[in-house]
Coordinates of C-alpha atoms in Angstrom, one line a residue:
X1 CA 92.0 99.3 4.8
X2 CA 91.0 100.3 8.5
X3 CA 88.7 103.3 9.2
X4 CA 92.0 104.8 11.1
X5 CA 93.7 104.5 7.9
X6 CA 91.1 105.8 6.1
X7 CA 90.8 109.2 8.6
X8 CA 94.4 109.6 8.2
X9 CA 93.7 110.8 4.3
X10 CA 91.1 112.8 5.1
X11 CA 91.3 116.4 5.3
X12 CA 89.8 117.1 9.1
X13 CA 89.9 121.0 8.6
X14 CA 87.2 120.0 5.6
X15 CA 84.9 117.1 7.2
X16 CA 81.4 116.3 5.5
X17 CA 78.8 114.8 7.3
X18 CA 76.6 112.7 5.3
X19 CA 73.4 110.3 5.5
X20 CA 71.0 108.6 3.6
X21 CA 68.2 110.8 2.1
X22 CA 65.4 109.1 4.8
X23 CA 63.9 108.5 8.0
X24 CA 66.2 111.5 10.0
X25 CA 68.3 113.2 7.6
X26 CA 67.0 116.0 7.5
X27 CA 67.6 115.9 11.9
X28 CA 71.5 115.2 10.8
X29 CA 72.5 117.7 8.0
X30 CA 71.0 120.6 10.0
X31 CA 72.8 119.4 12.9
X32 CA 75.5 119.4 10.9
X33 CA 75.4 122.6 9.5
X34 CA 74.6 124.6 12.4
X35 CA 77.9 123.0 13.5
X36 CA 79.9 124.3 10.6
X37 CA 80.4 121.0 8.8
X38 CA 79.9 120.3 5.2
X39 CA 76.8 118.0 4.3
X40 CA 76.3 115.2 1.7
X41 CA 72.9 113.7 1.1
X42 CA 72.7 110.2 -0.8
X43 CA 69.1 109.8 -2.1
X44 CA 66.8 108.7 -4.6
X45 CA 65.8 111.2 -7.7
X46 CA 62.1 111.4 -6.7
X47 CA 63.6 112.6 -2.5
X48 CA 65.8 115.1 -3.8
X49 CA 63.1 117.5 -3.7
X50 CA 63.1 117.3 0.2
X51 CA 66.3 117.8 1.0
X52 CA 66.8 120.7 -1.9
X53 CA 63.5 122.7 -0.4
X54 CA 64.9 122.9 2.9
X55 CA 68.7 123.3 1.7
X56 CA 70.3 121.1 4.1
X57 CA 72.5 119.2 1.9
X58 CA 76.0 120.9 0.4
X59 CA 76.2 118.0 -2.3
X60 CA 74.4 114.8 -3.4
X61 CA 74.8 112.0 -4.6
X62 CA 71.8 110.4 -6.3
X63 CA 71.2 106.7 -6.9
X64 CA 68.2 104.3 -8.1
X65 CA 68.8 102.1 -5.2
X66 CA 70.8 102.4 -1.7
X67 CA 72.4 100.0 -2.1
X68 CA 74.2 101.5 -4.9
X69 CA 76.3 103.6 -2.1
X70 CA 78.5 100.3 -1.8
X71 CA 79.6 101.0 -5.2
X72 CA 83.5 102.3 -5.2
X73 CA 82.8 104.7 -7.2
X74 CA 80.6 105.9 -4.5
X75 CA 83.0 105.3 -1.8
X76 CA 85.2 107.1 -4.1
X77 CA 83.2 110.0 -3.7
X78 CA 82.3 110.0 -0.3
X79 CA 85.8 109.9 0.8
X80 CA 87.2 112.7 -2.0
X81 CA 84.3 114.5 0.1
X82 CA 86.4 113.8 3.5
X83 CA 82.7 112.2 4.6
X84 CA 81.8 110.4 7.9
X85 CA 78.5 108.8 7.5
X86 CA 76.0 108.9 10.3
X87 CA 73.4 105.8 10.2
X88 CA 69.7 106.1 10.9
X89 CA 67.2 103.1 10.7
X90 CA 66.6 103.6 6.9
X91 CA 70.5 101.8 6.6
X92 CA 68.6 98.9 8.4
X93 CA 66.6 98.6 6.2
X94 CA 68.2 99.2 3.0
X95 CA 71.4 97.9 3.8
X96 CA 71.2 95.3 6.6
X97 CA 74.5 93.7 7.3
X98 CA 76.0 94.6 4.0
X99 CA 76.7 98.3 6.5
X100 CA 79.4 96.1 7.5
X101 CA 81.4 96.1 3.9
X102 CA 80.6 100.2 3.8
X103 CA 84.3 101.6 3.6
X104 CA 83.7 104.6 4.9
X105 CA 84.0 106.3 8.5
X106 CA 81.2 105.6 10.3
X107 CA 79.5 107.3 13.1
X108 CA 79.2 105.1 16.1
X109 CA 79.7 101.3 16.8
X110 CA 78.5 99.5 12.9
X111 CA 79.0 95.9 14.7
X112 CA 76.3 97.1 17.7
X113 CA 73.2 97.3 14.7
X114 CA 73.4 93.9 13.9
X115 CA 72.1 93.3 17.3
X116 CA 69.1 95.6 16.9
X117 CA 68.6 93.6 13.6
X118 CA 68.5 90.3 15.4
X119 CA 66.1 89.9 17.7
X120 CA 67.2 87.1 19.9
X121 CA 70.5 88.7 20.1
X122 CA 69.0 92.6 20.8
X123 CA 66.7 90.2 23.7
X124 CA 70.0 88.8 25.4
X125 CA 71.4 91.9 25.4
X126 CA 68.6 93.7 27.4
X127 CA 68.2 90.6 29.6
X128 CA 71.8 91.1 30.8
X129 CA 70.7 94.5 31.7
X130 CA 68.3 94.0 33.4
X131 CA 65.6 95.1 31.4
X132 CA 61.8 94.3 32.3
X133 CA 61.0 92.4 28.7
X134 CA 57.4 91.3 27.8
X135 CA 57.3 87.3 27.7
X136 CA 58.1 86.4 23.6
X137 CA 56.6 83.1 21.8
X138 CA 58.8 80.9 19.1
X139 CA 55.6 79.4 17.4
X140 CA 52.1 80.8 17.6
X141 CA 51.1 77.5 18.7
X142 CA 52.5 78.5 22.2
X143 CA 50.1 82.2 22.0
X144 CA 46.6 79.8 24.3
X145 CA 44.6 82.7 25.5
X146 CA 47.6 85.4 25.6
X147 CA 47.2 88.9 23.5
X148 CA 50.7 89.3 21.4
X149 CA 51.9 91.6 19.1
X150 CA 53.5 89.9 15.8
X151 CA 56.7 91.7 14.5
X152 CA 58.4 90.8 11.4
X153 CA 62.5 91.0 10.7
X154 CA 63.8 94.9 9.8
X155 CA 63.4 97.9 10.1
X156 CA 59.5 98.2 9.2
X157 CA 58.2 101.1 11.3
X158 CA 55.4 99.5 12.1
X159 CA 54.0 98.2 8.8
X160 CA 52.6 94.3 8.4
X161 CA 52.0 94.4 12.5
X162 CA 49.2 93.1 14.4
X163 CA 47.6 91.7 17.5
X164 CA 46.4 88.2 17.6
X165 CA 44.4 86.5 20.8
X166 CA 44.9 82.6 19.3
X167 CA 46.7 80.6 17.1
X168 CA 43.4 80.5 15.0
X169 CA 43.4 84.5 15.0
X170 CA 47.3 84.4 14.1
X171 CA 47.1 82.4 11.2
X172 CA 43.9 84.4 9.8
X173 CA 45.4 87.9 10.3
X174 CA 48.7 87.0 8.7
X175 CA 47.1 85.9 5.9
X176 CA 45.3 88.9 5.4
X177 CA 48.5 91.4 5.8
X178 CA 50.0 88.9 3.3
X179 CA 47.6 89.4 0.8
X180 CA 47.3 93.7 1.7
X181 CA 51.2 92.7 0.7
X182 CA 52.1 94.4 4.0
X183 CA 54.6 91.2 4.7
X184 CA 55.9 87.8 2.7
X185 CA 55.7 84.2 2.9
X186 CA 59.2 84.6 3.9
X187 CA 58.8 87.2 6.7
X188 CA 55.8 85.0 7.8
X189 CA 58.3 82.4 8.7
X190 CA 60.1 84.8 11.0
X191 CA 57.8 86.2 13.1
X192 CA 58.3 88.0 16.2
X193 CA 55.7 86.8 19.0
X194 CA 55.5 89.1 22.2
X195 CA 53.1 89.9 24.8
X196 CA 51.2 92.8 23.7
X197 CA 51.7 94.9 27.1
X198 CA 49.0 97.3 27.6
X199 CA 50.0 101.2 28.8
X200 CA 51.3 103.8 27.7
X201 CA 54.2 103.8 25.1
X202 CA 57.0 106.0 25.6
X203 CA 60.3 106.3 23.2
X204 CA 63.3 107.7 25.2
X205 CA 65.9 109.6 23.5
X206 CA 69.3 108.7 24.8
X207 CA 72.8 109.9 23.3
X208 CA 76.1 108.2 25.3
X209 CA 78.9 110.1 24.5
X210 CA 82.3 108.7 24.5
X211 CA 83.9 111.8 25.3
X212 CA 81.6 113.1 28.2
X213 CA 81.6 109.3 29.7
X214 CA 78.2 110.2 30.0
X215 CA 74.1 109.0 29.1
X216 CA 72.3 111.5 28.2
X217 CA 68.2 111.6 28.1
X218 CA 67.7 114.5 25.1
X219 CA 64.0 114.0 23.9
X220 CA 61.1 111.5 24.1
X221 CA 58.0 111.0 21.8
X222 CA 55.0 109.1 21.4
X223 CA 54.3 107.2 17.9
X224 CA 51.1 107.8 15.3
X225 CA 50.3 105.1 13.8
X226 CA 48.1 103.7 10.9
X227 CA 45.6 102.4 11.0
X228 CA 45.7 101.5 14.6
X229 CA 45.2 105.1 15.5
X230 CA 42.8 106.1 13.5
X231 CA 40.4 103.1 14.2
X232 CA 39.1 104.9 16.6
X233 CA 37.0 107.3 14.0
X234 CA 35.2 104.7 13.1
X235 CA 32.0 103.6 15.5
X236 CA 32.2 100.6 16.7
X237 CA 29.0 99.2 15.3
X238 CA 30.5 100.0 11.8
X239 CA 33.8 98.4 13.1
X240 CA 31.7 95.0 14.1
X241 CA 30.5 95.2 10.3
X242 CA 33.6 95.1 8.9
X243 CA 36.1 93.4 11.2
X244 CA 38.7 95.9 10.3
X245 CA 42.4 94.0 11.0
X246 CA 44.4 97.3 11.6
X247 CA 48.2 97.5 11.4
X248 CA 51.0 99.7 13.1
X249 CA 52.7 101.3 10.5
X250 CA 54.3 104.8 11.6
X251 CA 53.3 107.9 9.8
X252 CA 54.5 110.3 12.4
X253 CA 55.5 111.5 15.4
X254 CA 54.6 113.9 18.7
X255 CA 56.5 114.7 21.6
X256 CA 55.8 113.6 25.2
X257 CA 57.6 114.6 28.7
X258 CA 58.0 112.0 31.4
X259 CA 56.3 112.3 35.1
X260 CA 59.3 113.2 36.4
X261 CA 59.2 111.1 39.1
X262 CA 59.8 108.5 36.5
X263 CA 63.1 109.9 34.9
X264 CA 65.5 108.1 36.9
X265 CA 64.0 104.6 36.1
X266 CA 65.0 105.7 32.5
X267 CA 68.4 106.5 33.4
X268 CA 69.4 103.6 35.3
X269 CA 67.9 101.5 32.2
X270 CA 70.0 103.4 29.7
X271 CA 72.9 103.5 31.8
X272 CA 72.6 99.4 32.2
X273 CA 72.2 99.3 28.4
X274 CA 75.0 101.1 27.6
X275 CA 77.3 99.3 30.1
X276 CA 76.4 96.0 28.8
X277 CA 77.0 97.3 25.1
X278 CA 80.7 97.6 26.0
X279 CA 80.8 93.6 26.2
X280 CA 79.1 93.2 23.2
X281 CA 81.8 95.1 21.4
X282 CA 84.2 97.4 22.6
X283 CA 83.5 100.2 23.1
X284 CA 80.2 99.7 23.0
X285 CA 76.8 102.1 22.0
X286 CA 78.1 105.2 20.6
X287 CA 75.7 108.7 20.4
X288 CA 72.0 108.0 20.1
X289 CA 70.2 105.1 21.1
X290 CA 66.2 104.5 21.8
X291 CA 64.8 102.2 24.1
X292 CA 61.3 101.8 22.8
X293 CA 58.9 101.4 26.1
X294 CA 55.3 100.9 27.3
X295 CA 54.3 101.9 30.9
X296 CA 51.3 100.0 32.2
X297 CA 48.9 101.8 35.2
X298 CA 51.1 100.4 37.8
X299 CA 53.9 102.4 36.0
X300 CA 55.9 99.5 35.5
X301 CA 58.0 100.2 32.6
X302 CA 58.7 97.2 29.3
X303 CA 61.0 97.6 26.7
X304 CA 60.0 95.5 23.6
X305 CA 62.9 96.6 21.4
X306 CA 66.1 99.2 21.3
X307 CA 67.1 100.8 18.7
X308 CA 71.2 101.5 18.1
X309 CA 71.2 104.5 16.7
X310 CA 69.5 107.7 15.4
X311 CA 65.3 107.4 15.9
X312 CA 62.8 109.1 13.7
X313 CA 61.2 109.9 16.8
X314 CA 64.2 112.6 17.4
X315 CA 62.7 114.3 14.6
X316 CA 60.0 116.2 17.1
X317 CA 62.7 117.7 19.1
X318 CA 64.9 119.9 16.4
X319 CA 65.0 123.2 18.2
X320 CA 62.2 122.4 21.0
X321 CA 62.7 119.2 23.4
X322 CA 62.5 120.1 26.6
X323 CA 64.9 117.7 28.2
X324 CA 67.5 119.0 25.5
X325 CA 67.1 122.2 26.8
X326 CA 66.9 121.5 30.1
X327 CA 70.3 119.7 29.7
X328 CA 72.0 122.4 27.3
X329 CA 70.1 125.6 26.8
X330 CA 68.0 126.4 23.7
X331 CA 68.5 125.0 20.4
X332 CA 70.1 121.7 21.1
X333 CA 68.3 118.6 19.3
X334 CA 69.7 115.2 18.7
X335 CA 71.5 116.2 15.1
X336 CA 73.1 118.4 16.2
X337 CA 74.8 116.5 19.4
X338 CA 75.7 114.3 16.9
X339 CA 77.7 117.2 15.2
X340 CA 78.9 118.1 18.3
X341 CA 80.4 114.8 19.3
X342 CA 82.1 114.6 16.0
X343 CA 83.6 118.5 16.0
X344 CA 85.3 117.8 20.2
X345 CA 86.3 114.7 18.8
X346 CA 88.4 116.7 16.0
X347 CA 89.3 118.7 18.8
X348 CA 91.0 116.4 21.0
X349 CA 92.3 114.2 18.2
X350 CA 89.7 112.0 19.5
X351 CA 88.0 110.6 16.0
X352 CA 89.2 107.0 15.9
X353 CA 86.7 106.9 19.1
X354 CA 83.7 107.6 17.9
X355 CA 84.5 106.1 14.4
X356 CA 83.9 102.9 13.0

């Protein structure tokens, strides 16, 4: 059954928005609620707690593993619920491509994150937009003298990352996340080599709405992350002794504003994005989107990946980013566009647009 079929059961004067109990959901059920909608939350036992103490979720369903929301009776429930489902990066990493079999309506385009899973694919994509890309490396054979950045498959936030200078460095810091059991033999055989730009990085906040016909820029942060951040505590004549091999896993976020001089660079990139999105599949990128950017001192701007959907990175912005405001007033944030989307789609009769 199609997701049009599905929507024509459902009760539209009783919607639920629901999520995973991760990364940004707490971003999407207040969004939702301030909206008026009904929220479901789908987490472990031992997250429950988080979503209870800041009473964002109507109803739950609990599980021992996400994948269990594939179960039917599962989709059973979500759909008794009247529930549209809004992804966010922890359904990368928990679900992968099996978010293709989830029947249940689905905010935005499901078919445009597995190209933000695949690399190579996510790369041709930004090349045909003409996005400035750091130079990538398919064996670290091919890293000579060049600083890279090794990546590994999923949504990781960070963890099991590092910077290598040789092939010689490569293979001695992989084997030493691999032992930390930050990544796997498996992951190990596919690695992610790109030039490690040096500057400034910068994660814009886009949402492309369907019904506007328009790209929006709604926040932009900066990333903290361990232990790369905090290796700076350390002197370096301590940091000689020990050779410390740091990694990039996130642990949180801050926001950051743009020289604005620099703004329109950012929408011409996310306008590109979005426009070559709509040959990927019709009808391309729906809501959020991140393009995740470094500016070097000549404030030439890369993007080493995009991400399709929702960013933790949002988080920073419930009730206070200043390009949300500056776009809608006060208290606008990424959840609740989102939510609004969703209710002027009810409005217009509009869902089987945004859905998928």
């Amino acid at each position: 059954m199609g997701i049009s079929e599905i929507i024509k059961d459902y009760d539209r004067n009783k919607l639920t928005i629901g999520t995973i109990g991760s990364h940004s959901a707490l971003n999407i059920l207040r969004g939702a609620k301030d909206l008026g909608f009904n929220t479901l939350c789908v987490c472990e036992k031992k997250s429950k707690i988080t979503y209870d103490r800041f009473d964002v979720a109507d109803k739950f369903i609990v599980v021992e593993d996400y994948e269990e929301i594939l179960k039917n009776q599962n989709i059973k429930k979500l759909k008794k619920n009247n529930t549209i489902l809004v992804p966010h990066g922890s359904f990368n990493a928990y679900l992968g491509q099996k978010v293709l079999d989830l029947a249940v309506p689905y905010f935005g385009n499901r078919e445009i994150l597995t190209w933000e899973t695949d690399r190579e694919k996510q790369r041709k994509w930004l090349k045909k937009a003409n996005i400035k890309l750091p130079e990538t490396y398919e064996d670290p054979s091919e890293i000579g003298d060049n600083l890279v950045i090794a990546k590994f498959p999923g949504a990781k936030g960070g963890k099991g990352y590092f910077i290598a200078d040789s092939e010689e460095s490569f293979h001695e810091k992989a084997d030493e996340m691999q032992k930390k059991g930050h990544i796997t033999e498996k992951e190990k055989e596919n690695i992610h080599l790109q030039d490690y730009i040096i500057g400034v990085n910068a994660y814009p906040q886009f949402f492309r709405s369907i019904l506007e016909d328009e790209v929006e820029l709604l926040g932009m942060d900066r990333r903290y992350e361990s232990t790369v951040d905090s290796i700076g505590k350390i002197p370096a004549q301590v940091q000689e002794e020990i050779k410390p091999n740091p990694t990039y896993t996130v642990t949180g976020n801050f926001p950051m504003t743009l020289r604005e001089s620099l703004l329109s660079e950012l929408f011409r990139m996310g306008d590109n994005v979005v426009d070559v999105s709509s040959n990927i599949s019709e009808p391309g990128l729906i809501g959020p989107f991140c393009l995740e950017t470094v500016f070097t001192e000549d404030l030439e701007v890369y993007t080493f990946e995009i991400s399709a959907r929702i960013v933790a990175g949002s988080n920073v912005g419930i009730g206070g980013s200043p390009y949300a405001y500056t776009k809608y007033g006060k208290n606008m944030y990424m959840g609740k566009r989102i939510a609004k989307e969703i209710k002027e789609a009810v409005k217009q009769n509009k869902l089987t647009k945004i859905l998928s």
